[in-house]
Amino acid sequence: MALLRLCSFPKCLAGGLVAERNVRHLLNVEHCLLCLRNRNNYQRGMRDNPWTSQRRQYSAIPKKDDGNKRMWEQSHLLDVLEARIQQLQSDVLFDVKHSKVEFLKMPQRGKGPSPSKSQKTRPGDKTEKAGPSSKKGVTTDNPSSKTHTSRWFEKLKREKWNRTSKQSFLQQNVPDKLAKSNKKQQTMKSSKGSMMLPGSSMKSISAAKRSKPVTKQEHAKPAASPVSHSMPNASESPISEAIPVPEELSRDAELAEVEELEQMIKQWCSIGTEKVLEVKEVNRDADTQLSVCCHLEVCVFMGDVERAQRYLLFHHQNLFKRKTLTVNSYNIMMRMWAKKGSLHHIRQLFFLVEEAGLKPNVASYCAALECMGRNPESSSRVISRCLQQMEEDGLSVDDVFRQCVFRQDERDMVLKAVCTVRPDYEPSATTENPLCSLPLVKDYYTQREEVRYPKLDFSLADLQDRFKRQLDLEQANTITIDSVEAMKPVTENIIRMRKLLAEQRAHWQKNLLQALRDSKLILGKSKLRNWKTDIYPFLCVLRDEDYVNIMLQGLANLPPSGDSLLNMAKELGARVHNIFCIQQKSHNRMVEKLACIYNSYTELLAKDTKSSSVLPREQWNRLEVERSTGPSLLSDDMSWTHVLIIQLGSFLVDLLVRELKIQNNILNPAQEQKLIPALYHMYTFRSNRQIGFIKPHPILTQIQSEAMETKLTFDSYVMPMLCPPVPWTSPKSGAYLLTPTKLMRTVEGAIQHQHLLEKCRNEDLHAVLDSLNQLSSCAWKINKPLLDIIISIFNNKGSEKLDVPPPVSEAPEIPRFNPHDPSYTPQEKAHMKREVLKAKKKFGEMHSLRMDALYKLSIANHVRDEVFWFPHNMDFRGRTYPCPPYFNHLGSDVTRAILLFAEGKPLGPKGLDWLKIHLVNLTGLKKRSSLAGRLEYANSIMEDILDSADHPLTGRKWWMNADEPWQTLACCMEIANASRSPDHTKFISHFPVHQDGSCNGLQHYAALGRDVIGATSVNLMPCELPQDVYSAVAQQVEEFRVRDAAKGLKIAHVLEGFISRKVVKQTVMTVVYGVTRYGGRLQIEKRLKEIDDFPKEHIWDASHYLVHQVFSSLKEMFTGTREIQDWLTESARLIAKSGSTVEWVTPLGLPIVQPYHRTRSHVLKSNIQFLSLQINHDIHERPDTVKQKNAFPPNFIHSLDSTHMMLTALYCYSAGITFVSVHDCFWTHALTVDTMNKVCREQFVALHSQPILQDLSKFMLQKYCSGPVGERKNKKFLEYWKMMQLLAKVPETGDFDLHRVKESTYFFS
């Protein structure tokens, strides 16, 4: 197929032989490829290399010694296939792209028709002429484009999967033919009167892109409906044939409603079909196909050509395993042979592609051209023939340079080959740069002639130097920093333990290195029949010492209580993958190009260059286009599958457990010397499931604890970046320089999110990418005086009150008792066991919190004299997060307090007032007071503020009683410095001031429903004093309690005086995010337990009573909110019940899908144990209805609050102000708080001025209600009709004037 007919271009073939072979191919056009292949096997000699020999051994049936019998069986198989083709034409509707399925003419072999043959027209006669040629999906009579009949079975499954969407596409593109078809159907009504399904009425084979409609359609026996005259014309509505009205619902009003809905959906579908993205188009074998590609890529990377060849042929020759091969699998091998200039092997690979029923893509031709460019003996005739074949397949040379990812000198070699036959050819640069046209941001991108985006406070040379340091850090993969615990005095015992630990590690490193090499030797020689378990190549991509360091780093991070085998395996496997990706980029010579582009990119950011109206993303794209020569900056490396990473990690964990030994008398020489395992593999129960667990020996734990090591080793991506991050330009490119980073963080193994992002048009994601780039561009520095105070408390046994975790030495002692002691009664034994478990749990929690604080403080201390950046990405709802996991501004009160903006700005006339108001907000006091009241209160306590700043640990300690004590102390210090300056308006402040949304989830609900009462409760309506929804709910619950107490309800009397804002706040806050009554009861129970005076025996009854009252009061206060929430919940339930996951697109164009599916178990075999992976994101499993419906309302609201934040970020950037967010809490300098507040309110109004619910309804109707479903009496259709009615019925809204938000002082305050 395709290129090879490059089977005719090897240099050894004479021109006459080439012509003879081409003529023979044309003469045999009426014969199927299987017959030709078997016939030609006898004509070819055994002189071919092993590729050809092994390929010839393939047959559709097992080889037999009796040649006549084998030929008879092959002929019989052809008869069966031919009959099957005729049957499928009669029974199944096809709308197939040429690149996927083609009919072959079946030869008449002179023995008469098969008994199973139909008298209908054969598919090869006229159906192949269904449409003219086009760029893609061409249907021609070219014999080279015939595909193997074995492709039928795979393509049939794919067609069943996509039938609904393709039927809609067909009806929209060939309305004239449908109209003619419908007229024929009306004249052929059946007496049975059932509605005819589209799939049973006609068959068509259409190209992917048509310039003319289908010229021929075949008709089976049609059936007509007695109510078809009342339905809309099928040519007018894409779903009219699929939505007959059931007899039970055939009243006139309901008929009219259905018809109206169909007309609406017809209009929406005709306008925005391209926006409906199909997640289920993802191949069911995608994971396996990716694993195969990864295996081949790794083999090629390590230079093991023979293993790669055997692996590919192993899958190719097995019909069952062949489906795991894609054209990319063959392309990986083509690229390898192209490097060697072996055109002969490229030819053989094209043979295999054809035999597998696949079609070469642009990367295949790229490899062939590269090979020709490297081979000095390649003639211009061969290159011309290749380019001609590309054009016949609808591809161009420009496609090669525009779509392919080049490594090393590949681009130059391809260009050399092309210029051999086209001397004047130059790759055309991509000049198209479409702007985002979404209504919310259209003006942002089109009206910016006067806009000048802000610069960083760094020179060009400084930024370029920072890039070099960050590049060195990422290329080193890990970084070792000083621990803040090193400041403790060093004793003799600590020195002794550190020495013992260093000796043991040196010994372990030697043992692990030898064990790894021995294991690789065995794995490399073994002949594994199941290639899925072959991890040998993945153990060769790094140096052996790198694997050992990874294992020892995993050992150092293992907590004393141990960790699950699965977690350890994921950690070690992911670390290997990250290092491999970084090394691959260096190997591909991408680093040099990255340095060139980044150094030019810094001209946009540096303060000593001229200002510009170009966004960072646009500048980076422009630089990539300008420097298109050499390797591509975007890597096409395969992401290793989740299963593969765990499999590799579990192998490394097994090595650790087997090889790490320790002397049992290392701490007590008096004991008998004996080697014992340093790690134990055991089993434990978590959530009623037995899991494998890796636990360190107590001796090892004691040594590590007493050594109190002064060094900590982290992966490089854990640290903040030392230079501005690479701007996000696509879902695959952005954030770190070399470390692979996903735009959308997901559960390991989930692919549907990335699939949706890649299907989006680039311009539709511009606003999302630019907002992430704005958040990432903020430079930070450390508040060093405050950091020193926190470290001193950390090293002085911590403080639970101040959220500084104490060391585990302060944990309660674990009770020790002998369970076999007869002196204990059964009740006492049970009590003691509970106490032991409770103490162990407390110990584990304290260790976890302590290590978390140690990591954060140590990283902060390491960068105390640096300026740094946090690259950002987002979750599947669009909420943004910093990529560094430990130390960032989304952390606790401690980490937020020690972060300052690197850029300082003068306070200005109102800056000091905003600092004081911010201070009062941090204390949690005066929540019901006005801004003026809070400012007055701050001025009244200036003595306490100054005392806290001057004597934080020895003074009155007023700051310690605040809700956020450390941020309060930091603000006290800033106020003290500003008030003591000669002119506070000129004081340069680096302090971030926060503006927090007032129950932001309810704000979005109230705006969606235009609910006046709800809007007033959450400060959307201007008021003199802030409205506190939590206090309002608490007050209403108190009224309910008084009423019930008067009726004699006991629990109402018990709760007297205990109902407060704090008790109900968490439940009110999370109701909007989908908390259930059960979860709300647990929240209230926790709050009641914190009240010392509350009787503990009444906690359960009281929490049960209060959660009921909280839900009742919210229902009364937010009627519109409840209606919208119920509509979202019920919509998700019906969608999930129909077998689909809930999807939507945010107003900023971000596609979202809920990844909740029924859990399936995947058993993974490893040396240490069988691992059972619980996978709940497999798109081929049915959706989890409960999770889908419960999660939709909160996830939808989260997507709206992230949209509001992104809009605010974009417009703050164009206004030239610093902006950072923690979800619904916005940060900026004190000087620019008023500007940020104005932008925040304007963008909230702009967002909710869009028809959000109406657009959601249209999207869901178009996606879930625009395809055939079944017979009119079918239960499935009744559910479908009910879902269509519900999705179309958008909840009614109130009359709240949304523009009043702009006047609301306390909307964000």
mmCIF file of N, CA, C and O in Angstrom, residues 224-247:
data_model
loop_
_atom_site.group_PDB
_atom_site.id
_atom_site.type_symbol
_atom_site.label_atom_id
_atom_site.label_comp_id
_atom_site.label_asym_id
_atom_site.label_seq_id
_atom_site.Cartn_x
_atom_site.Cartn_y
_atom_site.Cartn_z
ATOM 1 N N ALA A 224 -42.552 1.277 8.298
ATOM 2 C CA ALA A 224 -43.040 2.630 8.545
ATOM 3 C C ALA A 224 -43.782 2.682 9.851
ATOM 4 O O ALA A 224 -44.218 1.681 10.391
ATOM 5 N N SER A 225 -43.928 3.886 10.388
ATOM 6 C CA SER A 225 -44.594 4.087 11.670
ATOM 7 C C SER A 225 -45.963 4.697 11.466
ATOM 8 O O SER A 225 -46.147 5.566 10.611
ATOM 9 N N PRO A 226 -46.955 4.265 12.210
ATOM 10 C CA PRO A 226 -48.278 4.868 12.094
ATOM 11 C C PRO A 226 -48.297 6.317 12.539
ATOM 12 O O PRO A 226 -49.232 7.032 12.224
ATOM 13 N N VAL A 227 -47.282 6.788 13.273
ATOM 14 C CA VAL A 227 -47.267 8.176 13.728
ATOM 15 C C VAL A 227 -46.214 8.984 13.005
ATOM 16 O O VAL A 227 -45.935 10.098 13.377
ATOM 17 N N SER A 228 -45.648 8.404 11.959
ATOM 18 C CA SER A 228 -44.548 9.102 11.300
ATOM 19 C C SER A 228 -45.015 10.392 10.651
ATOM 20 O O SER A 228 -44.244 11.306 10.449
ATOM 21 N N HIS A 229 -46.296 10.494 10.312
ATOM 22 C CA HIS A 229 -46.755 11.719 9.675
ATOM 23 C C HIS A 229 -46.743 12.903 10.627
ATOM 24 O O HIS A 229 -46.734 14.050 10.203
ATOM 25 N N SER A 230 -46.719 12.647 11.935
ATOM 26 C CA SER A 230 -46.723 13.745 12.898
ATOM 27 C C SER A 230 -45.338 14.148 13.343
ATOM 28 O O SER A 230 -45.169 15.074 14.108
ATOM 29 N N MET A 231 -44.309 13.431 12.868
ATOM 30 C CA MET A 231 -42.946 13.729 13.284
ATOM 31 C C MET A 231 -42.310 14.684 12.287
ATOM 32 O O MET A 231 -42.664 14.721 11.121
ATOM 33 N N PRO A 232 -41.298 15.452 12.694
ATOM 34 C CA PRO A 232 -40.598 16.336 11.762
ATOM 35 C C PRO A 232 -39.887 15.543 10.691
ATOM 36 O O PRO A 232 -39.522 14.392 10.870
ATOM 37 N N ASN A 233 -39.675 16.180 9.568
ATOM 38 C CA ASN A 233 -38.995 15.540 8.461
ATOM 39 C C ASN A 233 -37.577 15.157 8.853
ATOM 40 O O ASN A 233 -36.874 15.932 9.459
ATOM 41 N N ALA A 234 -37.160 13.958 8.456
ATOM 42 C CA ALA A 234 -35.824 13.490 8.835
ATOM 43 C C ALA A 234 -34.725 14.343 8.258
ATOM 44 O O ALA A 234 -33.658 14.459 8.825
ATOM 45 N N SER A 235 -34.997 14.917 7.125
ATOM 46 C CA SER A 235 -33.957 15.760 6.535
ATOM 47 C C SER A 235 -33.797 17.064 7.258
ATOM 48 O O SER A 235 -32.804 17.743 7.113
ATOM 49 N N GLU A 236 -34.780 17.437 8.059
ATOM 50 C CA GLU A 236 -34.691 18.686 8.799
ATOM 51 C C GLU A 236 -34.099 18.490 10.175
ATOM 52 O O GLU A 236 -33.453 19.369 10.704
ATOM 53 N N SER A 237 -34.342 17.366 10.777
ATOM 54 C CA SER A 237 -33.857 17.140 12.133
ATOM 55 C C SER A 237 -32.925 15.949 12.158
ATOM 56 O O SER A 237 -33.274 14.872 11.701
ATOM 57 N N PRO A 238 -31.748 16.098 12.704
ATOM 58 C CA PRO A 238 -30.795 14.991 12.740
ATOM 59 C C PRO A 238 -31.193 13.887 13.679
ATOM 60 O O PRO A 238 -30.563 12.867 13.711
ATOM 61 N N ILE A 239 -32.206 14.077 14.480
ATOM 62 C CA ILE A 239 -32.588 13.018 15.416
ATOM 63 C C ILE A 239 -34.033 12.593 15.237
ATOM 64 O O ILE A 239 -34.558 11.819 16.014
ATOM 65 N N SER A 240 -34.696 13.097 14.194
ATOM 66 C CA SER A 240 -36.124 12.847 14.102
ATOM 67 C C SER A 240 -36.446 11.385 13.898
ATOM 68 O O SER A 240 -37.438 10.885 14.412
ATOM 69 N N GLU A 241 -35.605 10.655 13.150
ATOM 70 C CA GLU A 241 -35.883 9.241 12.951
ATOM 71 C C GLU A 241 -35.658 8.449 14.220
ATOM 72 O O GLU A 241 -36.144 7.357 14.365
ATOM 73 N N ALA A 242 -34.911 9.007 15.136
ATOM 74 C CA ALA A 242 -34.550 8.265 16.338
ATOM 75 C C ALA A 242 -35.413 8.607 17.523
ATOM 76 O O ALA A 242 -35.238 8.063 18.579
ATOM 77 N N ILE A 243 -36.386 9.513 17.378
ATOM 78 C CA ILE A 243 -37.179 9.927 18.530
ATOM 79 C C ILE A 243 -38.666 9.797 18.225
ATOM 80 O O ILE A 243 -39.379 10.791 18.124
ATOM 81 N N PRO A 244 -39.170 8.610 18.014
ATOM 82 C CA PRO A 244 -40.618 8.456 17.891
ATOM 83 C C PRO A 244 -41.263 8.596 19.258
ATOM 84 O O PRO A 244 -40.681 8.292 20.272
ATOM 85 N N VAL A 245 -42.497 9.055 19.297
ATOM 86 C CA VAL A 245 -43.204 9.239 20.566
ATOM 87 C C VAL A 245 -43.866 7.938 20.948
ATOM 88 O O VAL A 245 -44.571 7.335 20.148
ATOM 89 N N PRO A 246 -43.648 7.421 22.124
ATOM 90 C CA PRO A 246 -44.271 6.171 22.545
ATOM 91 C C PRO A 246 -45.787 6.327 22.642
ATOM 92 O O PRO A 246 -46.299 7.415 22.864
ATOM 93 N N GLU A 247 -46.476 5.196 22.517
ATOM 94 C CA GLU A 247 -47.934 5.233 22.555
ATOM 95 C C GLU A 247 -48.443 5.776 23.877
ATOM 96 O O GLU A 247 -49.441 6.488 23.941
#
